[in-house]
Short mmCIF file of C-alpha atoms in Angstrom, two decimals:
data_model
loop_
_atom_site.label_atom_id
_atom_site.label_comp_id
_atom_site.label_asym_id
_atom_site.label_seq_id
_atom_site.Cartn_x
_atom_site.Cartn_y
_atom_site.Cartn_z
CA MET A 1 -0.01 0.14 0.12
CA PRO A 2 2.92 2.59 0.47
CA LEU A 3 4.06 2.12 -3.09
CA VAL A 4 0.09 2.52 -4.56
CA LEU A 5 -0.16 5.66 -2.20
CA THR A 6 2.77 7.21 -3.54
CA ALA A 7 2.04 6.44 -7.04
CA LEU A 8 -1.00 8.08 -6.20
CA GLY A 9 0.34 11.19 -4.99
CA VAL A 10 2.72 11.47 -7.53
CA LEU A 11 -0.38 10.98 -10.22
CA LEU A 12 -2.24 13.69 -8.04
CA LEU A 13 0.53 16.25 -8.96
CA LEU A 14 1.19 15.14 -12.29
CA LEU A 15 -2.67 16.21 -12.45
CA LEU A 16 -2.61 19.62 -11.57
CA VAL A 17 0.98 20.84 -13.01
CA MET A 18 -0.20 19.20 -16.34
CA LYS A 19 -4.14 19.27 -16.59
CA PHE A 20 -4.98 21.81 -14.43
CA LYS A 21 -2.20 24.05 -15.16
CA VAL A 22 -1.75 24.45 -11.53
CA HIS A 23 1.82 26.25 -10.64
CA PRO A 24 4.76 23.32 -9.48
CA PHE A 25 4.98 25.57 -6.33
CA ILE A 26 1.27 25.08 -5.05
CA ALA A 27 1.13 21.29 -6.82
CA LEU A 28 4.04 20.28 -4.72
CA ALA A 29 2.41 21.69 -1.35
CA VAL A 30 -0.54 20.19 -1.81
CA SER A 31 0.20 17.15 -2.80
CA ALA A 32 2.99 16.95 -0.38
CA PHE A 33 -0.37 17.43 2.13
CA ALA A 34 -2.41 14.70 0.69
CA LEU A 35 0.18 12.51 0.73
CA ALA A 36 0.98 12.67 4.46
CA VAL A 37 -3.18 12.18 5.07
CA MET A 38 -2.71 8.76 2.89
CA LEU A 39 -0.37 7.76 4.42
CA ARG A 40 -1.73 8.75 7.91
CA VAL A 41 1.12 10.76 9.31
CA PRO A 42 0.20 12.51 12.18
CA PRO A 43 -1.55 16.21 11.62
CA LEU A 44 1.15 17.83 13.65
CA GLU A 45 3.98 15.34 12.19
CA THR A 46 2.78 16.31 8.88
CA VAL A 47 3.73 19.78 9.48
CA ASP A 48 7.01 19.52 11.28
CA ALA A 49 7.96 17.06 7.73
CA VAL A 50 6.77 19.89 5.37
CA GLN A 51 8.54 22.88 7.47
CA ASN A 52 11.31 20.27 8.11
CA GLY A 53 12.02 19.06 3.97
CA PHE A 54 11.36 22.91 3.12
CA GLY A 55 14.00 24.29 5.39
CA GLY A 56 16.49 21.65 5.45
CA THR A 57 16.33 21.53 1.76
CA LEU A 58 16.87 25.27 1.97
CA ALA A 59 19.80 25.30 4.42
CA THR A 60 21.88 23.18 1.50
CA ALA A 61 20.34 23.50 -1.96
CA GLY A 62 18.70 27.44 -1.32
CA LEU A 63 21.92 28.50 0.29
CA ILE A 64 24.31 26.47 -3.28
CA PHE A 65 21.76 28.03 -5.78
CA GLY A 66 21.88 31.59 -4.20
CA PHE A 67 25.62 32.09 -4.23
CA GLY A 68 25.73 30.18 -7.42
CA ALA A 69 23.43 32.13 -9.14
CA LEU A 70 25.47 35.39 -7.71
CA LEU A 71 28.36 33.81 -9.30
CA GLY A 72 27.35 32.93 -12.60
CA LYS A 73 26.16 37.12 -12.87
CA LEU A 74 29.15 38.04 -11.84
CA LEU A 75 31.02 35.70 -14.63
CA GLY A 76 28.68 36.69 -16.96
CA ASP A 77 28.85 40.80 -16.39
CA GLY A 78 32.24 40.34 -15.88
CA GLY A 79 32.64 38.99 -19.22
CA GLY A 80 34.39 36.09 -17.97
CA SER A 81 31.61 33.27 -19.52
CA GLN A 82 31.78 34.34 -22.55
CA ARG A 83 35.48 34.27 -22.87
CA ILE A 84 35.50 30.56 -21.00
CA ALA A 85 32.55 29.82 -23.92
CA LEU A 86 34.82 31.26 -26.72
CA THR A 87 38.05 29.53 -25.59
CA LEU A 88 36.09 26.20 -25.41
CA ILE A 89 34.22 26.74 -28.70
CA SER A 90 37.45 27.22 -30.63
CA THR A 91 39.53 24.49 -29.29
CA PHE A 92 36.70 21.54 -29.69
CA GLY A 93 34.99 23.63 -32.48
CA VAL A 94 31.50 23.97 -33.16
CA ARG A 95 31.04 20.61 -34.33
CA TYR A 96 31.66 19.04 -31.22
CA THR A 97 30.54 21.47 -28.87
CA GLN A 98 28.49 18.80 -27.32
CA TRP A 99 31.49 16.65 -26.43
CA ALA A 100 33.07 19.84 -24.77
CA VAL A 101 30.93 19.93 -22.16
CA VAL A 102 30.82 16.82 -21.42
CA ALA A 103 34.56 17.00 -20.55
CA ALA A 104 33.75 20.18 -18.40
CA ALA A 105 31.17 18.22 -16.05
CA LEU A 106 33.51 14.88 -16.07
CA ILE A 107 36.44 16.88 -15.23
CA LEU A 108 34.16 19.18 -12.78
CA GLY A 109 32.17 16.64 -11.13
CA ILE A 110 34.77 15.00 -9.74
CA ALA A 111 34.74 17.66 -6.48
CA LEU A 112 31.40 18.97 -6.95
CA PHE A 113 28.13 18.01 -6.12
CA PHE A 114 25.44 18.41 -8.48
CA GLU A 115 23.81 21.34 -7.23
CA VAL A 116 26.65 22.78 -7.41
CA GLY A 117 28.14 21.90 -10.77
CA ILE A 118 24.83 23.12 -12.45
CA VAL A 119 24.93 26.64 -10.97
CA LEU A 120 28.64 26.73 -12.36
CA LEU A 121 28.11 25.25 -15.51
CA VAL A 122 24.24 26.30 -17.18
CA PRO A 123 25.73 29.98 -17.31
CA ILE A 124 28.81 28.99 -19.59
CA VAL A 125 26.68 26.58 -21.32
CA TYR A 126 24.15 29.20 -22.05
CA GLN A 127 26.71 31.73 -23.12
CA MET A 128 28.32 28.38 -25.29
CA ALA A 129 24.65 28.17 -26.76
CA LYS A 130 24.21 31.62 -27.91
CA GLN A 131 27.46 31.99 -29.30
CA THR A 132 26.75 28.85 -31.04
CA LYS A 133 23.26 29.65 -31.93
CA LEU A 134 22.75 26.06 -30.34
CA ASN A 135 20.18 24.53 -28.31
CA LEU A 136 20.48 25.47 -24.36
CA VAL A 137 18.88 21.58 -24.08
CA TRP A 138 20.72 20.65 -26.62
CA LEU A 139 24.02 21.09 -24.93
CA GLY A 140 22.56 21.33 -21.43
CA LEU A 141 20.98 17.67 -21.13
CA PRO A 142 24.52 16.22 -21.97
CA MET A 143 26.68 18.43 -19.60
CA ALA A 144 24.25 17.35 -16.79
CA THR A 145 24.41 13.21 -17.53
CA GLY A 146 28.30 14.55 -16.83
CA LEU A 147 27.94 15.56 -13.63
CA SER A 148 24.85 12.72 -12.81
CA VAL A 149 27.55 9.98 -13.79
CA MET A 150 30.30 11.33 -11.37
CA HIS A 151 27.63 12.10 -8.56
CA ALA A 152 26.30 8.30 -9.07
CA PHE A 153 29.88 6.55 -9.19
CA LEU A 154 32.90 8.16 -8.53
CA PRO A 155 34.57 9.26 -5.12
CA PRO A 156 35.14 12.20 -3.79
CA THR A 157 31.58 12.76 -4.94
CA PRO A 158 29.75 12.13 -0.91
CA GLY A 159 27.48 9.37 -1.85
CA PRO A 160 30.12 6.92 -3.45
CA THR A 161 32.35 7.51 -0.81
CA VAL A 162 30.14 6.97 1.84
CA VAL A 163 29.12 3.77 0.22
CA THR A 164 32.68 2.73 0.31
CA LEU A 165 33.73 3.54 3.14
CA GLU A 166 30.62 1.59 4.91
CA PHE A 167 31.57 -1.39 2.41
CA GLY A 168 34.96 -1.71 2.79
CA ALA A 169 35.89 -1.40 -0.33
CA PRO A 170 39.07 -0.20 -1.90
CA ILE A 171 38.42 3.23 -2.53
CA MET A 172 41.08 3.53 -5.64
CA MET A 173 39.53 0.05 -7.08
CA VAL A 174 36.13 1.68 -6.40
CA ILE A 175 37.31 5.40 -8.68
CA LEU A 176 39.12 2.65 -11.31
CA TYR A 177 36.11 0.34 -12.03
CA GLY A 178 34.06 3.96 -11.86
CA ALA A 179 35.85 5.18 -14.55
CA ILE A 180 35.43 2.16 -16.59
CA VAL A 181 31.73 2.33 -15.91
CA ALA A 182 31.04 6.54 -16.48
CA LEU A 183 32.81 7.06 -19.61
CA PRO A 184 30.67 4.81 -21.97
CA THR A 185 27.85 5.23 -19.66
CA THR A 186 27.92 9.66 -20.35
CA ALA A 187 28.62 8.43 -24.23
CA ILE A 188 25.53 6.61 -24.30
CA ALA A 189 23.61 9.13 -22.25
CA GLY A 190 24.75 12.08 -22.99
CA PRO A 191 25.41 13.38 -26.58
CA LEU A 192 23.81 9.96 -28.28
CA PHE A 193 20.73 9.88 -25.96
CA VAL A 194 20.13 13.22 -26.94
CA ARG A 195 19.97 12.65 -30.88
CA ILE A 196 17.39 10.56 -30.12
CA ALA A 197 15.34 12.71 -27.27
CA ARG A 198 14.74 15.35 -30.32
CA ARG A 199 13.06 13.00 -32.15
CA TYR A 200 10.51 11.70 -30.10
CA VAL A 201 10.11 15.37 -28.12
CA PRO A 202 11.07 18.19 -30.16
CA SER A 203 9.28 20.75 -28.19
CA ALA A 204 12.12 20.82 -25.84
CA PHE A 205 14.85 21.81 -28.11
CA GLU A 206 12.85 23.90 -30.31
CA SER A 207 11.75 25.89 -27.74
CA LYS A 208 13.41 29.49 -27.15
CA GLN A 209 12.85 29.85 -23.22
CA ILE A 210 15.59 30.35 -21.06
CA GLY A 211 15.95 28.96 -18.12
CA THR A 212 15.88 30.47 -14.53
CA LEU A 213 19.88 29.99 -13.82
CA ALA A 214 20.77 30.96 -17.76
CA LYS A 215 18.28 34.08 -17.31
CA ALA A 216 19.69 34.90 -13.96
CA ALA A 217 23.72 34.88 -15.55
CA ASP A 218 22.47 36.54 -18.47
CA SER A 219 24.74 39.20 -19.69
CA ARG A 220 25.31 41.56 -22.82
CA GLU A 221 27.66 41.11 -25.27
CA PHE A 222 31.10 41.94 -25.15
CA SER A 223 33.69 42.76 -27.45
CA GLU A 224 36.82 40.94 -27.55
CA GLU A 225 39.09 43.79 -26.06
CA GLU A 226 36.49 44.35 -23.18
CA LEU A 227 37.14 40.27 -22.15
CA PRO A 228 39.19 39.56 -19.25
CA GLY A 229 41.89 36.74 -19.96
CA PHE A 230 40.86 33.03 -20.28
CA GLY A 231 42.93 32.24 -17.05
CA ILE A 232 41.34 34.11 -15.26
CA SER A 233 37.90 33.54 -16.18
CA LEU A 234 38.33 29.97 -15.60
CA LEU A 235 40.26 30.35 -12.01
CA THR A 236 37.43 32.22 -10.66
CA ALA A 237 34.82 29.73 -12.05
CA LEU A 238 37.12 26.80 -10.97
CA PHE A 239 37.59 28.34 -7.77
CA PRO A 240 35.07 26.36 -5.42
CA VAL A 241 36.68 22.92 -7.30
CA ILE A 242 39.55 24.05 -6.12
CA LEU A 243 38.58 24.38 -2.19
CA LEU A 244 35.97 21.21 -2.92
CA LEU A 245 39.04 19.19 -4.73
CA GLY A 246 41.41 20.51 -1.83
CA ALA A 247 39.05 19.50 1.17
CA GLY A 248 38.25 16.39 -0.54
CA VAL A 249 41.78 15.54 -0.24
CA VAL A 250 42.32 16.47 2.88
CA THR A 251 39.65 13.70 4.06
CA VAL A 252 40.89 11.20 1.89
CA VAL A 253 44.54 11.19 3.57
CA GLN A 254 42.83 11.78 7.07
CA THR A 255 40.91 8.81 6.58
CA ALA A 256 43.42 6.90 5.10
CA VAL A 257 46.61 7.23 7.66
CA GLU A 258 43.85 7.60 10.61
CA ILE A 259 44.90 11.14 11.65
CA PRO A 260 42.55 12.24 15.01
CA ASP A 261 40.77 15.55 14.67
CA ASN A 262 42.46 18.71 15.28
CA PHE A 263 41.04 22.52 14.82
CA VAL A 264 43.34 22.73 11.85
CA LEU A 265 41.28 19.60 10.63
CA ASP A 266 38.18 21.38 11.74
CA LEU A 267 38.73 24.67 9.66
CA VAL A 268 40.04 22.27 6.00
CA ASN A 269 36.63 20.92 6.63
CA MET A 270 34.43 23.78 7.51
CA PHE A 271 35.90 25.22 4.10
CA GLY A 272 35.24 22.56 2.29
CA GLN A 273 31.24 22.66 3.27
CA PRO A 274 29.37 23.35 -0.34
CA THR A 275 27.83 26.43 1.37
CA VAL A 276 30.83 28.22 2.94
CA VAL A 277 32.80 26.99 -0.81
CA MET A 278 30.03 28.78 -2.87
CA MET A 279 30.49 32.57 -0.44
CA LEU A 280 34.43 32.23 -0.66
CA ALA A 281 33.47 31.73 -4.50
CA VAL A 282 31.47 35.04 -4.51
CA LEU A 283 33.72 37.02 -2.98
CA PHE A 284 36.45 36.00 -4.64
CA ALA A 285 34.53 37.25 -8.27
CA VAL A 286 33.53 40.45 -6.91
CA VAL A 287 37.31 41.19 -7.30
CA THR A 288 38.17 39.07 -10.04
CA MET A 289 35.23 39.78 -12.48
CA GLY A 290 33.88 43.21 -10.55
CA LEU A 291 36.46 45.41 -8.91
CA GLY A 292 39.44 44.04 -11.07
CA ARG A 293 37.58 44.67 -14.05
CA GLY A 294 37.37 48.59 -12.86
CA ARG A 295 33.24 47.81 -12.37
CA SER A 296 32.15 49.95 -9.11
CA MET A 297 30.51 48.15 -5.74
CA GLY A 298 27.16 50.05 -7.23
CA GLU A 299 27.44 47.86 -10.45
CA ILE A 300 28.43 45.04 -8.41
CA TYR A 301 25.44 45.21 -6.34
CA GLU A 302 22.82 45.55 -9.22
CA SER A 303 24.26 42.84 -10.86
CA MET A 304 23.98 40.46 -7.64
CA GLU A 305 20.46 41.90 -6.95
CA THR A 306 19.05 40.70 -10.42
CA ALA A 307 19.76 37.58 -10.07
CA ALA A 308 18.81 36.88 -6.48
CA LYS A 309 15.48 38.18 -8.03
CA ALA A 310 15.64 35.85 -11.51
CA ILE A 311 16.16 32.84 -9.11
CA GLY A 312 13.57 33.60 -6.36
CA MET A 313 10.35 31.23 -7.84
CA LEU A 314 13.41 28.82 -8.37
CA ILE A 315 14.18 28.44 -4.82
CA LEU A 316 10.72 28.21 -3.15
CA ILE A 317 10.45 25.04 -5.52
CA LEU A 318 13.00 23.53 -4.62
CA GLY A 319 11.87 23.85 -0.81
CA ILE A 320 8.68 22.26 -1.34
CA SER A 321 10.33 20.03 -3.02
CA GLY A 322 11.74 18.78 0.02
CA SER A 323 8.84 18.87 1.85
CA LEU A 324 7.38 15.91 -0.46
CA LYS A 325 10.42 14.44 -0.09
CA GLU A 326 10.17 14.74 2.99
CA VAL A 327 6.44 13.76 4.18
CA LEU A 328 7.84 10.33 1.83
CA LEU A 329 10.65 9.59 4.52
CA VAL A 330 8.17 9.96 7.72
CA GLY A 331 5.60 8.13 6.23
CA GLY A 332 8.28 5.30 5.98
CA VAL A 333 8.20 4.33 2.28
CA GLY A 334 11.79 3.86 2.20
CA ASP A 335 11.70 1.32 5.14
CA PHE A 336 9.10 -0.58 3.78
CA VAL A 337 11.06 -1.00 0.58
CA ALA A 338 13.83 -2.14 2.41
CA ASP A 339 12.26 -4.34 4.68
CA LEU A 340 10.20 -6.22 1.08
CA MET A 341 13.98 -6.64 -0.65
CA GLU A 342 15.71 -7.90 2.32
CA GLY A 343 16.48 -11.46 1.79
CA ALA A 344 15.86 -11.61 -1.86
CA PRO A 345 17.19 -14.72 -3.56
CA VAL A 346 18.96 -12.72 -6.61
CA SER A 347 22.45 -11.93 -7.42
CA PRO A 348 24.11 -9.72 -5.05
CA LEU A 349 24.75 -6.67 -7.67
CA ILE A 350 21.70 -6.92 -9.26
CA LEU A 351 19.95 -7.01 -5.68
CA ALA A 352 21.80 -3.61 -4.44
CA TRP A 353 20.84 -2.02 -7.77
CA LEU A 354 16.97 -3.11 -7.05
CA VAL A 355 16.97 -2.27 -3.61
CA ALA A 356 18.14 1.59 -4.62
CA ALA A 357 16.59 2.19 -7.42
CA LEU A 358 13.21 1.04 -5.82
CA ILE A 359 13.70 3.53 -2.63
CA ARG A 360 14.90 6.14 -4.96
CA LEU A 361 11.47 5.35 -7.02
CA ALA A 362 9.56 5.80 -3.65
CA GLN A 363 10.99 8.70 -2.21
CA GLY A 364 12.93 10.82 -4.32
CA SER A 365 16.92 11.25 -2.92
CA ALA A 366 20.05 9.39 -4.01
CA THR A 367 21.73 10.03 -1.57
CA VAL A 368 18.91 8.04 0.98
CA ALA A 369 18.32 5.69 -1.58
CA ALA A 370 22.20 5.00 -1.83
CA LEU A 371 22.98 5.17 2.19
CA THR A 372 19.40 3.30 3.24
CA SER A 373 20.90 0.40 0.70
CA VAL A 374 24.03 -0.23 2.82
CA GLY A 375 22.12 -1.33 5.71
CA ILE A 376 20.25 -4.43 3.76
CA MET A 377 23.46 -4.71 1.32
CA LEU A 378 26.10 -5.21 3.68
CA PRO A 379 25.75 -8.42 5.77
CA ILE A 380 25.03 -10.08 2.21
CA VAL A 381 28.67 -8.67 1.29
CA GLU A 382 30.04 -9.79 3.98
CA THR A 383 28.80 -13.34 3.56
CA THR A 384 29.18 -13.50 -0.05
CA PRO A 385 32.77 -13.48 -2.57
CA VAL A 386 30.86 -10.85 -4.40
CA ASP A 387 33.20 -7.71 -5.24
CA PRO A 388 32.47 -4.99 -2.75
CA ALA A 389 34.22 -2.35 -5.54
CA LEU A 390 31.44 -3.17 -7.59
CA VAL A 391 28.47 -4.07 -4.83
CA VAL A 392 28.73 0.45 -4.32
CA LEU A 393 28.75 0.95 -8.17
CA ALA A 394 25.39 -1.28 -8.74
CA VAL A 395 24.02 0.83 -5.67
CA GLY A 396 25.03 3.64 -7.24
CA ALA A 397 23.28 3.15 -10.62
CA GLY A 398 20.33 2.33 -8.83
CA SER A 399 20.23 5.00 -6.66
CA ILE A 400 19.89 7.73 -9.82
CA ILE A 401 16.99 5.88 -11.63
CA ALA A 402 14.05 7.88 -12.80
CA SER A 403 14.50 11.16 -11.33
CA HIS A 404 11.04 12.41 -11.26
CA VAL A 405 8.57 14.59 -9.44
CA ASN A 406 9.56 13.21 -5.84
CA ASP A 407 13.32 14.51 -6.84
CA THR A 408 14.53 17.98 -6.01
CA GLY A 409 17.28 17.59 -9.26
CA PHE A 410 13.96 17.02 -11.25
CA TRP A 411 13.08 20.83 -10.89
CA ILE A 412 16.20 21.84 -10.66
CA ILE A 413 17.02 20.54 -13.98
CA LYS A 414 13.26 21.54 -15.47
CA GLU A 415 13.50 25.08 -13.90
CA SER A 416 17.50 25.47 -15.38
CA PHE A 417 16.74 24.67 -18.95
CA GLY A 418 13.13 26.17 -18.93
CA LEU A 419 11.37 22.85 -19.69
CA SER A 420 7.81 21.84 -19.05
CA VAL A 421 7.17 19.41 -16.66
CA LYS A 422 5.85 17.05 -19.68
CA GLU A 423 9.56 18.00 -21.21
CA THR A 424 11.68 16.86 -18.65
CA LEU A 425 9.75 13.20 -17.71
CA LEU A 426 10.12 12.45 -21.28
CA THR A 427 14.39 13.90 -21.48
CA TRP A 428 15.46 13.83 -18.23
CA THR A 429 13.84 11.41 -16.17
CA VAL A 430 14.31 9.26 -19.39
CA LEU A 431 17.92 9.76 -19.20
CA GLU A 432 18.75 9.21 -15.74
CA THR A 433 16.93 5.37 -15.85
CA LEU A 434 19.44 5.66 -18.66
CA ILE A 435 22.42 6.28 -16.56
CA SER A 436 21.19 3.74 -14.17
CA VAL A 437 20.39 0.52 -16.51
CA CYS A 438 23.31 0.83 -18.38
CA GLY A 439 25.73 0.96 -15.34
CA LEU A 440 24.03 -1.77 -14.19
CA VAL A 441 25.38 -3.31 -17.64
CA PHE A 442 28.76 -2.26 -16.93
CA VAL A 443 28.76 -3.57 -13.54
CA LEU A 444 27.86 -6.93 -14.89
CA MET A 445 30.09 -6.91 -17.43
CA LEU A 446 32.96 -5.90 -15.17
CA SER A 447 31.70 -8.45 -12.62
CA LEU A 448 32.94 -11.60 -15.82
CA VAL A 449 36.18 -10.65 -16.17
CA VAL A 450 37.44 -8.67 -12.49
#
């Protein structure tokens, strides 16, 4: 029954948005309360769940997107995004622009949370789309594919790192196997799939609508003489990556050599938190793309105010999508799926994928799906000869299947690229499922030779 009720809640949301044209923010709020009633969550707990889900999401994704929009606008108004876009286009050529954004996403995705990668890359991809006259979705979906694949399969991103440590898998083997799985999966689910998607949902690739993040970072065209140097532009864009990667390396070394916590390490870890990183990146951009470009503080303030206004509704949608996810968690949907799959007579790798996939479908969060799967799979990993590194990858593949309306990432993609709910389901949801299935297939193929 919990799964049936969840499906009814999702159906209600889709009807409100697609059939009756209710704004997503209102539709998500109504669906969250309706689902809580169906799952028999006590009234006061329902209110707490909605508030905690909203606040918890904004405490992370909200701040990241807020600072990210400011950073994107500063890069755009300072000419940095245009400089990076022009350099990538001249290096790869217009014909291979898609592969250029995929390569950028894979490289940046090593250190970035999915949400951080989106807010950093969407303004640059938008500039590349403007310069090449290509559709934003045509370039944006392959970019998001690269970020999603790295988020699912490769440490030091949070999910794979925690699952690796819990299973006691050698982290270098997870990275090696993860790279083998990630590269072909990205090619198939990214540029190759997008060519097919353009045929069966052409409206997504023909729309002239600009997504929220792109709109927030939009700026005037600069002449070649007005543009900043490529080095300082790239450094500004990569500043969050450098901080996150540095903190990640310190954490891995600390764990490997068992260094006890101390004030210096705590300080390093603080500067490796995404919200702090994005705040520091904005301050850095104020200098490099603002004051260093001869702009006054008044002009810089105006840029940031424009960006903040542009993403106001996106922030509300992200927050209320967290409320829906919290209702599902409080309603015990994830626990029900975990109990349902425990002890199933299936291959450990397929079971790991199934458990993570069902939990993901039921409650939306890839991270929660991955971490919940650990508790179910750990006894199996400890008592069977299965390679724990492959189990990590199977869990990662299952945890990102079929991103839909209960996933914050779904709304991020929808609002970033100016898609309708239907278009997002037909592109992003299918794309994530393709990543998940390809990941499982390549993991199973690897298991035959390692």
